[in-house]
mmCIF file of C-alpha atoms in Angstrom:
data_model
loop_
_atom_site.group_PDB
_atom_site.id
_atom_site.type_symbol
_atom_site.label_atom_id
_atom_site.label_comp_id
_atom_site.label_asym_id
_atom_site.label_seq_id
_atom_site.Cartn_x
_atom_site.Cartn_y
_atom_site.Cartn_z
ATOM 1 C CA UNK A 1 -11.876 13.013 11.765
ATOM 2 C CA UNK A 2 -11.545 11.870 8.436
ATOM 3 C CA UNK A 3 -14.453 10.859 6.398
ATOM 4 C CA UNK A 4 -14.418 7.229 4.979
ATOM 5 C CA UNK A 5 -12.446 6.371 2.650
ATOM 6 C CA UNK A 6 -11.212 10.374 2.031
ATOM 7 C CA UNK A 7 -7.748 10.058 2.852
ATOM 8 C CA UNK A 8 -7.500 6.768 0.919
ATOM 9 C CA UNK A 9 -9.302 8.335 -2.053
ATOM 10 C CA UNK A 10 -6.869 10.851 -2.466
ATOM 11 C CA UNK A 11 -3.845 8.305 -2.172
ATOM 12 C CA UNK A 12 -5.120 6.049 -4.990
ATOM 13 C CA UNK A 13 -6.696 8.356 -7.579
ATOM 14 C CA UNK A 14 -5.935 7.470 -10.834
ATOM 15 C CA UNK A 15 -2.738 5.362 -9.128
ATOM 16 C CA UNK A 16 -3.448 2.036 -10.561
ATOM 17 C CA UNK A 17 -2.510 1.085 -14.094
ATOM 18 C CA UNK A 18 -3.769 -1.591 -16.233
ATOM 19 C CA UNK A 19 -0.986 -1.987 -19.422
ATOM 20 C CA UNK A 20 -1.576 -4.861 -21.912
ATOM 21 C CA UNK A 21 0.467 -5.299 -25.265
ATOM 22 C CA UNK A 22 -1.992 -4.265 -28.415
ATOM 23 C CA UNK A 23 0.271 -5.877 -30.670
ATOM 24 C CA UNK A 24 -2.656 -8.091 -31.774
ATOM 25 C CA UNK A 25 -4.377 -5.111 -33.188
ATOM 26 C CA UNK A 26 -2.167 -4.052 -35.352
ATOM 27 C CA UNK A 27 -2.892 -6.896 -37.294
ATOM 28 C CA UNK A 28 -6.062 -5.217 -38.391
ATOM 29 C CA UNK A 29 -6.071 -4.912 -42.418
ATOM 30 C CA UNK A 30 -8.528 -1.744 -41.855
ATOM 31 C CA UNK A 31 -7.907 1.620 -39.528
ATOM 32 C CA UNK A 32 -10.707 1.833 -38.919
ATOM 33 C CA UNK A 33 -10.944 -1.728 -36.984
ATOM 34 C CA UNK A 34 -8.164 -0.630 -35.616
ATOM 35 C CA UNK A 35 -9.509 2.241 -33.956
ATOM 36 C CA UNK A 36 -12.558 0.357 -32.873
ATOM 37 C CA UNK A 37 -10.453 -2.371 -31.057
ATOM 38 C CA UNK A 38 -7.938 0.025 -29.551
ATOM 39 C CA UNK A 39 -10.573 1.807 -27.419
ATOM 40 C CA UNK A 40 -12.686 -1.125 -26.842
ATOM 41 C CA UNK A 41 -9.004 -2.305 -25.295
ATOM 42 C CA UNK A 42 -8.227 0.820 -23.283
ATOM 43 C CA UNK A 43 -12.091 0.248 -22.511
ATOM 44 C CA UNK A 44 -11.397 -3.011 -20.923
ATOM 45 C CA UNK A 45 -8.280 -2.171 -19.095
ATOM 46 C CA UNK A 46 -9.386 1.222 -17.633
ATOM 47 C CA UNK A 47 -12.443 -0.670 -16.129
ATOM 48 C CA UNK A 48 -10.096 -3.116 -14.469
ATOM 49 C CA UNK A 49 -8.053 -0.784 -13.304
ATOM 50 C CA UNK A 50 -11.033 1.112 -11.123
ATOM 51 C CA UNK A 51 -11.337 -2.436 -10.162
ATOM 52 C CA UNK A 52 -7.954 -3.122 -8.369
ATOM 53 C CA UNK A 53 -8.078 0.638 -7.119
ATOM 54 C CA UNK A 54 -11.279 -0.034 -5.376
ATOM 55 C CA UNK A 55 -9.303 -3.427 -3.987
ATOM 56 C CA UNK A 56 -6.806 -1.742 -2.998
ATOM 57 C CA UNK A 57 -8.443 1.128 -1.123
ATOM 58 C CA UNK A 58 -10.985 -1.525 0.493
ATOM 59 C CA UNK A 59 -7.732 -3.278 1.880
ATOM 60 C CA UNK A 60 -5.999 -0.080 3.066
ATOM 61 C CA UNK A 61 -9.510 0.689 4.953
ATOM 62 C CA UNK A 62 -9.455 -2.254 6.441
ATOM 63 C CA UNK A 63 -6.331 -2.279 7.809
ATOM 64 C CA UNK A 64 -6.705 1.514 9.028
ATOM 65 C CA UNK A 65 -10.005 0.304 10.968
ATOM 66 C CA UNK A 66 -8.111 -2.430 12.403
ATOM 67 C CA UNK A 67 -5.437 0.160 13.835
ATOM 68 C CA UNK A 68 -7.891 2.408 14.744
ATOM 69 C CA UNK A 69 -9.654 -0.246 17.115
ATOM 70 C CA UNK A 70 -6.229 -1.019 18.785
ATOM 71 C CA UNK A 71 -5.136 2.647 19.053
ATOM 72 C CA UNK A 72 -8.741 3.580 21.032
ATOM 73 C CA UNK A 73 -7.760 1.170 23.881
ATOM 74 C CA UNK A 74 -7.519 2.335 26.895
ATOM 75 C CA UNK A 75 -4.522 -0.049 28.163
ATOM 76 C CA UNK A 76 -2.403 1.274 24.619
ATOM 77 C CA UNK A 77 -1.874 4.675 25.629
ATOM 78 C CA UNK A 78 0.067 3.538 28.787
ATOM 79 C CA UNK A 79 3.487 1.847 26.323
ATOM 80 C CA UNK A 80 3.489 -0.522 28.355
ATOM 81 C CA UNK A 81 5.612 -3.260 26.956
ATOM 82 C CA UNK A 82 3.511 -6.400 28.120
ATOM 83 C CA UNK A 83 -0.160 -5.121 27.657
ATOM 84 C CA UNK A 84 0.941 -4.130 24.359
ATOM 85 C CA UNK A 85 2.104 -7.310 23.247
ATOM 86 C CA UNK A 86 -0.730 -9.455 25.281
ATOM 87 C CA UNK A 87 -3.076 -6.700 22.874
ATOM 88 C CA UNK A 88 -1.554 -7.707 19.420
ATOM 89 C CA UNK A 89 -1.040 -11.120 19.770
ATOM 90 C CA UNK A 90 -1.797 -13.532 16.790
ATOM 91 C CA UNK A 91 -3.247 -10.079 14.950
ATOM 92 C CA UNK A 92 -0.399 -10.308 12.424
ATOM 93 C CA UNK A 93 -2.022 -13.689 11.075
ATOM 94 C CA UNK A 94 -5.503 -12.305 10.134
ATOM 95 C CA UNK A 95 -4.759 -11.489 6.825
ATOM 96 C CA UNK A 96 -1.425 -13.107 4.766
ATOM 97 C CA UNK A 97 -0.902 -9.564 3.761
ATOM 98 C CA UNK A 98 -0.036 -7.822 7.145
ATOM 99 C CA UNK A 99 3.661 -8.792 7.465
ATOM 100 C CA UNK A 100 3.411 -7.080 11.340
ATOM 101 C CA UNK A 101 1.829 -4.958 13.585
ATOM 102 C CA UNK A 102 3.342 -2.580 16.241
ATOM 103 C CA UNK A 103 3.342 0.123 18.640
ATOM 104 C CA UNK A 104 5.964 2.540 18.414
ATOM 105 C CA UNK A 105 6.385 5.368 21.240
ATOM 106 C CA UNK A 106 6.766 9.430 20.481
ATOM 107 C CA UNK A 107 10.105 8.690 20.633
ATOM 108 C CA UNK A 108 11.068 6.267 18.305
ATOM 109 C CA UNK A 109 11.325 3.167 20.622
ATOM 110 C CA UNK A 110 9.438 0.027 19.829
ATOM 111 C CA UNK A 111 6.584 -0.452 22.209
ATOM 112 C CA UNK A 112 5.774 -4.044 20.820
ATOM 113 C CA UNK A 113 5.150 -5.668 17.883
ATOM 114 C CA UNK A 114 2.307 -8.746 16.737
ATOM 115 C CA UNK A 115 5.582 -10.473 15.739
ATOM 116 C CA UNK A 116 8.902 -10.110 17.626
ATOM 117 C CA UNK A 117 11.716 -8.462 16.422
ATOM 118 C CA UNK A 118 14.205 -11.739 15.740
ATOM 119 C CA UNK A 119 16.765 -11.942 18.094
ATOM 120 C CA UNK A 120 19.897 -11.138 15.384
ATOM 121 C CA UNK A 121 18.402 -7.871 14.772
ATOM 122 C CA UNK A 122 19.613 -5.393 17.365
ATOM 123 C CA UNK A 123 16.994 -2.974 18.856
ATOM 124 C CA UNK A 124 17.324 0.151 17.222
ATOM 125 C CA UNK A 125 15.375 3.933 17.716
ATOM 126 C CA UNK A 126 13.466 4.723 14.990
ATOM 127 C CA UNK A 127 13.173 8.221 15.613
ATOM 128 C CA UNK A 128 15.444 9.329 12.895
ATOM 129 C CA UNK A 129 13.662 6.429 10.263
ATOM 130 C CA UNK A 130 11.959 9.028 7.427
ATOM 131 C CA UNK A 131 9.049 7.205 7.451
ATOM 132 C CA UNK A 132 8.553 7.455 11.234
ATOM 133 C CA UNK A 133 8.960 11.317 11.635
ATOM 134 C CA UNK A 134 6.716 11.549 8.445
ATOM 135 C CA UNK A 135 3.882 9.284 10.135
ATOM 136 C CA UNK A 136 4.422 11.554 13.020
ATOM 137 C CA UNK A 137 4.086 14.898 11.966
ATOM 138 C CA UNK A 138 1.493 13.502 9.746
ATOM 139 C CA UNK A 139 -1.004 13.141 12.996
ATOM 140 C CA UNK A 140 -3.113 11.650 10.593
ATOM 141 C CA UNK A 141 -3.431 8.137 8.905
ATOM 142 C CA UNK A 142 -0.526 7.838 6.549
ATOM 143 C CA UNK A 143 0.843 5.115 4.319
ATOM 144 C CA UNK A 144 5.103 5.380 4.219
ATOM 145 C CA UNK A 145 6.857 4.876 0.939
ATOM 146 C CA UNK A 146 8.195 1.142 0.019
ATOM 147 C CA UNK A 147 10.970 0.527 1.931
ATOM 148 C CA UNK A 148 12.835 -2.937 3.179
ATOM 149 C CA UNK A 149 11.348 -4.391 6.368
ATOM 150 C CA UNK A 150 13.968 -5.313 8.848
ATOM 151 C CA UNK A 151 11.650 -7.997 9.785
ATOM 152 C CA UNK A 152 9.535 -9.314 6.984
ATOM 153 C CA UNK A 153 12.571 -9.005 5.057
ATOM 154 C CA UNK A 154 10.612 -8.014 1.819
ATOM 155 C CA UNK A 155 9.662 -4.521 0.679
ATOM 156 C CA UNK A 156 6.822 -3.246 2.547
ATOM 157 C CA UNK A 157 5.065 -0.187 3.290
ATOM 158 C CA UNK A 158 3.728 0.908 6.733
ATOM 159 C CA UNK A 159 0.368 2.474 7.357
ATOM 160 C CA UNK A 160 0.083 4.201 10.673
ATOM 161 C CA UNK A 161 -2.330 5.981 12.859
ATOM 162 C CA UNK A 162 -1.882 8.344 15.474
ATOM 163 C CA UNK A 163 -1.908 6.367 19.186
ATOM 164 C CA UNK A 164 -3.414 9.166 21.885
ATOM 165 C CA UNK A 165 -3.605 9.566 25.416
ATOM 166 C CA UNK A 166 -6.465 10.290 27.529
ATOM 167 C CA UNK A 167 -5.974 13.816 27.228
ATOM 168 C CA UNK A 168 -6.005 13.689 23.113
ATOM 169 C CA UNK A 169 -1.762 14.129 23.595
ATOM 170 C CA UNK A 170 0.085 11.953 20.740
ATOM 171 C CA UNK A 171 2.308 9.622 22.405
ATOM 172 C CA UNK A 172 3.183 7.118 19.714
ATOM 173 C CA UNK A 173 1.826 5.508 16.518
ATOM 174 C CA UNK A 174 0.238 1.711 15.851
ATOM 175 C CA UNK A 175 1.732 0.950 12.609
ATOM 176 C CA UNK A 176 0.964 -2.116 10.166
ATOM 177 C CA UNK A 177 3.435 -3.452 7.641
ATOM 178 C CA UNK A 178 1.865 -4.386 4.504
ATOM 179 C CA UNK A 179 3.592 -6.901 2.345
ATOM 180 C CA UNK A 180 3.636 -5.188 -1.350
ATOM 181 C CA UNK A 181 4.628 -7.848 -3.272
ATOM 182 C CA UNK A 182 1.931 -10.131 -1.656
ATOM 183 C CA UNK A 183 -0.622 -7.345 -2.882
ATOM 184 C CA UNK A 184 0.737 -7.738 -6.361
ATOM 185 C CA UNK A 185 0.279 -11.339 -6.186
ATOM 186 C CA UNK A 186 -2.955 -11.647 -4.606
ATOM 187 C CA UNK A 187 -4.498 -8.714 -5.510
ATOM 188 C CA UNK A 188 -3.722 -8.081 -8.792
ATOM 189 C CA UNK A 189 -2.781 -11.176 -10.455
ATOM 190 C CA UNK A 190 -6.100 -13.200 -10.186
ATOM 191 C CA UNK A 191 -7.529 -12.216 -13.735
ATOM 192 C CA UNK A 192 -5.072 -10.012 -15.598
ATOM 193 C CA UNK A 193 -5.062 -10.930 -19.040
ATOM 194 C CA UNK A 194 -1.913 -12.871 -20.475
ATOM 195 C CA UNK A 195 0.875 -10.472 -21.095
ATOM 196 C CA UNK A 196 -0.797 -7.400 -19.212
ATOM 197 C CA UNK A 197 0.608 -5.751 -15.915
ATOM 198 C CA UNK A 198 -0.969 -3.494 -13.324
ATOM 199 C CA UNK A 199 1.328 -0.546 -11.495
ATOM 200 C CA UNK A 200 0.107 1.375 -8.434
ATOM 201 C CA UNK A 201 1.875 3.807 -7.931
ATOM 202 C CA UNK A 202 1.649 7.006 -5.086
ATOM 203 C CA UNK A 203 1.337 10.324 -6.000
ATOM 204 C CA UNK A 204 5.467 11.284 -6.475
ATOM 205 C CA UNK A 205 5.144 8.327 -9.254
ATOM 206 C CA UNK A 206 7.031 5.740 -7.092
ATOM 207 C CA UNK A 207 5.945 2.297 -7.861
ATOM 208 C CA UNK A 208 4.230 1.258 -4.735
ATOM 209 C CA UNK A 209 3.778 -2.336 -6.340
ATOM 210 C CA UNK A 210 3.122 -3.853 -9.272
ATOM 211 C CA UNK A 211 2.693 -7.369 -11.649
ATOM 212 C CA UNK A 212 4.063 -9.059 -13.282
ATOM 213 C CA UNK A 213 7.880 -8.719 -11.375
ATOM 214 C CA UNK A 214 7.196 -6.949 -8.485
ATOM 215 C CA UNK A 215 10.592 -7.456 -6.896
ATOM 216 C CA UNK A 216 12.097 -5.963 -9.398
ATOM 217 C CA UNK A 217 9.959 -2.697 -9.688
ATOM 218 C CA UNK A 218 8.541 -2.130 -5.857
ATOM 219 C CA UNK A 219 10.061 1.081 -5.048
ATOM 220 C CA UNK A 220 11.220 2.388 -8.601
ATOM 221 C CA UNK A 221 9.835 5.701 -10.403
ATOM 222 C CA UNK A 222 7.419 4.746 -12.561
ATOM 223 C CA UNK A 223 7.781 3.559 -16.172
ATOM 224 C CA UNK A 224 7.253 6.553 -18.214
ATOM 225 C CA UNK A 225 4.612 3.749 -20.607
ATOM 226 C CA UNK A 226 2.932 3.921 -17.447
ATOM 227 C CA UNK A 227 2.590 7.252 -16.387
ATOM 228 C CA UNK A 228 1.745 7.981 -19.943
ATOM 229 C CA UNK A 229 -1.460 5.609 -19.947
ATOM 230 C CA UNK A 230 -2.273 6.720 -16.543
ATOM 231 C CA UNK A 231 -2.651 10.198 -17.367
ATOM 232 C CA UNK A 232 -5.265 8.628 -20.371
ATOM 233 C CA UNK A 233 -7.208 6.077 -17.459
ATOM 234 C CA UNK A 234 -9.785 7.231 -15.612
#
């Protein structure tokens, strides 16, 4: 058993990244100001950036509690098709940024989900989906790389947790898709200072989501302006 907020810990340490434009300083007539008002900057940015990380891993331990609770049910462990789906329905719409919840067998085939696959989209294994073999030889909580979702249509990410039968036997995962643009938004947004940005990021430097643009950088390496004032927050 993990402790609290461990495996989460590790994921986001030193991920987030607060960047905002010191061209204002160099307006100083004296270096000396300069220097003053360049680290009371970094200062101000590095404490909002342990900020959002804290928001962020508060979020991801929510949502891992929430999967946890469904995965301990006794009715889960069966797959079946019906009891899954009476189990997560109306879950999906408990927080705006859980874009779905689902139960996916050993096997790759989709139990259920909180909301149905649309009818256009053919039914499809996901055994040989990278993200589901990872989650599953994980055995462990895990959070996938960005990827599209077939169903929110957006980028997402999905964090899993290991579903178990009554003998302790993995037979499937309960996975949540988590809408990463919506976490830049929501998440990030509310306070940044005009001009500024904030870039979390996983540990192989892929931009897990960022603002301003997140669209445009949500599954990107990450800018090198970045990684170079990450390895300076702390």
């Amino acid at each position: 058993m993990l402790r609290p907020g461990h495996f989460f810990g590790r994921l986001l340490a030193a991920a987030v990244v607060v960047l905002v434009p010191l061209v204002a300083l160099h307006g100083c007539t004296l270096y000396q100001q300069y220097e003053r008002a360049e680290a009371l900057a970094y200062r101000s940015v590095s404490n909002r950036a342990a900020e959002k990380a804290k928001d962020v891993q508060e979020l991801l331990e929510r949502a891992r509690s929430l999967l946890e609770v469904i995965a301990a049910r006794a009715d889960m462990a069966s797959l079946d098709p019906q009891r899954c789906a009476d189990a997560l329905h109306g879950l999906a719409t408990i927080d705006p940024l859980y874009a779905n919840i689902g139960v996916v067998g050993a096997d790759g085939s989709l139990v259920c989900s909180a909301i149905p696959r649309p009818r256009d989209l053919p039914v499809v294994s996901l055994s040989d989906a990278p993200w589901f073999r990872g989650a599953l030889e994980a055995r462990a909580p895990r959070l996938s790389p960005p990827m599209a979702g077939s169903v929110a249509r957006a980028m997402v990410s999905v964090l899993t947790v290991p579903l178990r039968d009554a003998t302790g036997a993995q037979v499937g995962l309960v996975g949540l898709t988590l809408h990463l643009s919506l976490i830049a938004e929501r998440q990030f947004a509310p306070g940044l200072p005009p001009g500024g940005s904030i870039t979390l990021v996983d540990p192989h430097d892929t931009v897990v989501t960022r603002f301003p643009e997140p669209a445009r950088w949500i599954g990107r390496p990450t800018p090198r302006s970045a990684q170079r004032v990450g390895r300076h927050t702390p």
